[in-house]
Coordinates of C-alpha atoms and ligand atoms in Angstrom, one line a residue:
M71 CA 114.9 126.5 91.2
G72 CA 112.0 124.3 90.1
Q73 CA 109.3 125.2 87.5
K74 CA 106.9 125.7 90.4
E75 CA 109.0 128.5 91.9
T76 CA 109.6 130.1 88.5
F77 CA 105.9 130.2 87.9
L78 CA 105.1 131.5 91.3
G79 CA 107.9 134.0 90.9
G80 CA 106.5 135.8 87.8
E81 CA 106.3 133.3 84.9
A82 CA 102.6 132.6 85.7
D83 CA 101.9 136.4 85.4
R84 CA 103.7 136.5 82.1
F85 CA 101.7 133.5 80.9
F86 CA 98.5 135.3 81.9
G87 CA 99.7 138.5 80.2
R88 CA 100.4 136.7 76.9
N89 CA 97.0 134.9 77.0
R90 CA 94.6 137.1 78.8
G91 CA 93.0 138.2 75.4
I92 CA 91.9 134.6 74.7
Y93 CA 90.8 134.0 78.3
D94 CA 88.8 137.3 78.5
G95 CA 87.7 137.6 74.9
E96 CA 85.3 136.2 72.3
S97 CA 87.9 134.1 70.5
G98 CA 86.0 130.9 70.8
Y99 CA 88.8 129.5 73.0
S100 CA 86.4 128.8 75.9
Q101 CA 84.0 126.9 73.6
S102 CA 86.8 124.7 72.2
Y103 CA 88.4 124.0 75.5
S104 CA 85.3 123.6 77.6
V105 CA 84.8 120.5 79.8
E106 CA 81.1 121.1 80.0
P107 CA 80.0 118.9 77.1
T108 CA 81.7 115.9 78.8
L109 CA 80.2 116.7 82.2
L110 CA 76.7 117.2 80.9
R111 CA 76.8 114.2 78.6
M112 CA 77.7 112.0 81.6
G113 CA 75.0 113.6 83.7
I114 CA 77.5 114.9 86.4
R115 CA 75.9 117.3 88.8
P116 CA 78.7 118.6 91.0
R117 CA 78.0 120.4 94.2
S118 CA 81.6 121.7 94.8
I119 CA 84.2 122.2 92.0
L120 CA 87.9 123.0 92.3
E121 CA 89.9 124.0 89.2
I122 CA 93.7 123.7 89.6
G123 CA 95.7 125.9 87.3
C124 CA 92.5 128.0 86.6
S125 CA 94.2 131.2 85.4
N126 CA 91.5 133.9 85.7
G127 CA 88.8 131.4 86.3
W128 CA 87.0 131.7 82.9
R129 CA 86.2 128.0 83.0
L130 CA 84.7 128.2 86.5
A131 CA 82.7 131.2 85.5
S132 CA 81.2 129.3 82.6
L133 CA 80.5 126.3 84.8
R134 CA 78.5 128.5 87.1
D135 CA 76.0 129.0 84.4
K136 CA 75.4 125.3 84.1
F137 CA 75.7 124.4 87.8
P138 CA 74.4 127.6 89.6
D139 CA 74.2 125.9 93.0
A140 CA 77.7 124.5 93.0
R141 CA 80.4 126.0 95.2
L142 CA 83.4 127.0 93.0
A143 CA 87.0 127.5 93.9
G144 CA 90.2 127.9 91.8
L145 CA 93.9 127.8 92.4
E146 CA 96.5 129.4 90.2
P147 CA 100.1 130.6 90.6
S148 CA 99.5 133.9 88.8
Q149 CA 98.5 136.7 91.3
E150 CA 97.4 138.9 88.3
A151 CA 95.1 136.2 86.9
V152 CA 93.6 135.6 90.4
E153 CA 93.0 139.3 90.9
A154 CA 91.5 139.7 87.4
G155 CA 89.1 136.7 87.9
K156 CA 88.0 137.9 91.4
A157 CA 87.3 141.4 90.1
R158 CA 85.4 140.2 87.0
W159 CA 83.4 137.2 88.4
G160 CA 83.7 137.4 92.2
L161 CA 85.1 133.9 92.2
D162 CA 86.9 132.3 95.1
L163 CA 90.4 132.1 93.5
R164 CA 93.6 131.6 95.4
V165 CA 97.3 131.9 94.5
G166 CA 99.0 128.5 94.8
T167 CA 100.2 125.4 93.0
A168 CA 98.9 121.9 92.4
D169 CA 101.2 120.2 94.9
E170 CA 99.8 122.0 97.9
L171 CA 96.1 122.5 97.9
P172 CA 94.8 124.9 100.7
F173 CA 91.6 122.9 101.1
H174 CA 90.2 120.3 103.5
D175 CA 90.0 116.6 103.0
G176 CA 87.0 115.6 100.8
E177 CA 85.9 119.2 100.3
F178 CA 85.1 118.8 96.5
D179 CA 83.2 116.3 94.4
L180 CA 84.8 117.5 91.1
V181 CA 88.5 118.4 90.8
I182 CA 89.5 119.8 87.4
F183 CA 93.1 120.0 86.3
G184 CA 92.9 123.0 83.9
G185 CA 95.9 122.3 81.7
C186 CA 98.6 122.8 84.3
L187 CA 100.1 119.3 84.7
Y188 CA 102.3 119.7 81.6
L189 CA 104.0 122.6 83.4
C190 CA 104.5 120.9 86.8
D191 CA 107.8 119.6 88.1
R192 CA 108.2 115.9 87.6
A193 CA 109.2 115.3 91.2
D194 CA 105.8 116.7 92.3
L195 CA 103.6 114.4 90.3
F196 CA 103.0 111.9 93.1
R197 CA 102.3 114.7 95.6
I198 CA 99.9 116.4 93.1
A199 CA 97.9 113.2 92.7
W200 CA 97.8 112.7 96.4
Q201 CA 96.6 116.2 97.1
A202 CA 93.8 115.9 94.5
D203 CA 92.8 112.6 96.0
R204 CA 92.9 114.1 99.4
V205 CA 90.5 117.0 98.6
L206 CA 88.2 114.8 96.5
A207 CA 85.2 113.1 98.2
D208 CA 84.6 109.4 97.6
T209 CA 82.4 109.0 94.5
G210 CA 83.6 112.3 93.2
F211 CA 85.2 113.0 89.8
V212 CA 88.6 114.1 88.5
C213 CA 88.5 115.9 85.2
L214 CA 91.8 116.2 83.4
W215 CA 92.1 118.7 80.6
D216 CA 95.6 118.2 79.3
Y217 CA 97.9 116.4 77.0
A218 CA 97.7 112.6 77.0
S219 CA 100.6 111.3 75.0
K220 CA 101.1 107.6 75.6
V221 CA 104.8 108.2 75.1
P222 CA 106.4 110.6 77.7
Y223 CA 108.7 113.4 76.4
A224 CA 109.6 117.0 77.0
N225 CA 109.7 120.1 74.8
A226 CA 111.7 123.2 75.6
Y227 CA 109.3 125.8 76.9
S228 CA 109.4 128.5 74.2
H229 CA 108.9 131.5 76.4
R230 CA 111.7 131.0 78.9
D231 CA 115.1 129.2 78.8
G232 CA 115.4 126.3 81.2
L233 CA 111.7 125.4 81.5
R234 CA 110.1 122.4 79.8
S235 CA 106.6 121.3 78.8
F236 CA 106.1 117.7 79.6
K237 CA 103.8 115.5 77.6
M238 CA 102.6 112.1 79.0
D239 CA 99.5 110.1 79.7
Y240 CA 98.2 112.2 82.6
P241 CA 95.1 110.1 83.4
S242 CA 97.5 107.3 84.3
M243 CA 98.5 109.4 87.4
F244 CA 95.2 108.1 88.8
L245 CA 94.3 105.0 86.8
W246 CA 96.9 102.7 88.3
N247 CA 94.9 102.9 91.4
P248 CA 91.8 100.7 91.5
D249 CA 89.9 103.5 93.4
Y250 CA 89.7 105.3 90.0
W251 CA 88.1 104.4 86.7
M252 CA 87.8 106.2 83.4
V253 CA 84.2 107.4 82.8
A254 CA 84.8 109.4 79.6
L255 CA 87.6 110.4 77.3
D256 CA 87.0 113.1 74.7
P257 CA 89.3 115.1 72.4
A258 CA 89.8 118.7 73.4
G259 CA 90.1 121.6 71.1
G260 CA 89.2 119.9 67.9
I261 CA 91.2 117.8 65.4
K262 CA 95.0 118.5 65.7
D263 CA 97.4 117.4 62.9
S264 CA 100.4 117.2 65.2
P265 CA 100.3 114.6 67.9
D266 CA 102.2 117.2 70.0
D267 CA 99.1 119.5 70.1
R268 CA 96.6 116.8 71.0
M269 CA 94.7 117.3 74.2
V270 CA 91.9 115.4 75.9
V271 CA 89.2 115.8 78.5
A272 CA 89.4 112.7 80.7
L273 CA 86.7 112.2 83.3
L274 CA 87.7 109.7 86.1
R275 CA 85.5 108.6 89.0
K276 CA 86.8 107.9 92.5
Q277 CA 85.0 104.9 94.0
R278 CA 87.0 103.7 97.0
E279 CA 84.3 101.9 98.9
T280 CA 83.3 99.7 95.9
A281 CA 86.8 99.2 94.5
W282 CA 87.7 96.6 97.0
P283 CA 85.2 93.7 97.1
P284 CA 86.0 90.7 99.4
N285 CA 88.5 88.2 98.1
P286 CA 86.5 86.1 95.6
W287 CA 88.3 82.9 96.4
T288 CA 88.2 83.0 100.2
R289 CA 85.2 85.4 100.5
S290 CA 87.0 87.3 103.3
P291 CA 87.1 89.8 104.8
Ligands
SAM265 C1 97.6 126.3 79.7 S1 97.2 127.4 81.1 C2 95.5 126.9 81.3 C3 94.7 128.0 82.0 C4 93.2 127.7 82.1 N1 92.9 126.6 83.1 C5 92.6 127.2 80.8 O1 92.2 126.1 80.7 O2 92.6 128.0 79.9 C6 98.0 126.6 82.4 C7 97.9 127.3 83.8 O3 98.6 126.5 84.7 C8 99.3 127.4 85.6 N2 100.3 126.6 86.3 C9 101.6 126.6 86.0 N3 102.3 125.8 86.9 C10 101.3 125.4 87.8 C11 101.4 124.6 89.0 N4 102.5 124.0 89.5 N5 100.2 124.4 89.7 C12 99.1 124.9 89.2 N6 99.0 125.7 88.1 C13 100.1 125.9 87.4 C14 99.8 128.5 84.7 O4 100.0 129.7 85.4 C15 98.6 128.7 83.7 O5 97.7 129.6 84.2

């Protein structure tokens, strides 16, 4: 069984149970792990936002204050988190995983990965990037809130035997492709002594139409 099935089969509910205090409460967690400063600094005005791995949707709820006209949607494997967020904020949250997005092509102009990539099965990474690209409109943005170690490695997941937390340079899932470029890269969650704890907010822009100018030597096509 992969990590995806384990999370869908109850591990995501346990994750939410352990952390709901910080997602619900006044701990300051939402301030430290907000993506809003990056979006606002870069002048992004999204009209439709999807957060993948959104838990109870606290980040979407806070984005609603800044972008009141934007359509918001979230996807999360924890049924309990989804129900809690729907009840509290009336958000459009759905149960599911990053490799299979139940949305139409080009439906969003901002897709946020909310710290879920480090938990995803390695064999799903290409599919996950493809799905995000599929639902993202051209000229839209991907915002990755996650680890960004230049060196890939795995930790044992401390809450359940057999699972792992994977650290790697997640923006590189998109940046190999000329359609995407890095708009901003900020530290997330303050200064961390251990490189293992360091997270980033990476904002990437998709610009397919302008990524492929005519051949500069032959001027074709
Ligand atoms: C570190 S939490 C982050 C929650 C919230 N987005 C935040 O920033 O506080 C990671 C979330 O990813 C979810 N997750 C785990 N595997 C996933 C997958 N394959 N696809 C999408 N989300 C997943 C977990 O259930 C958990 O809610």
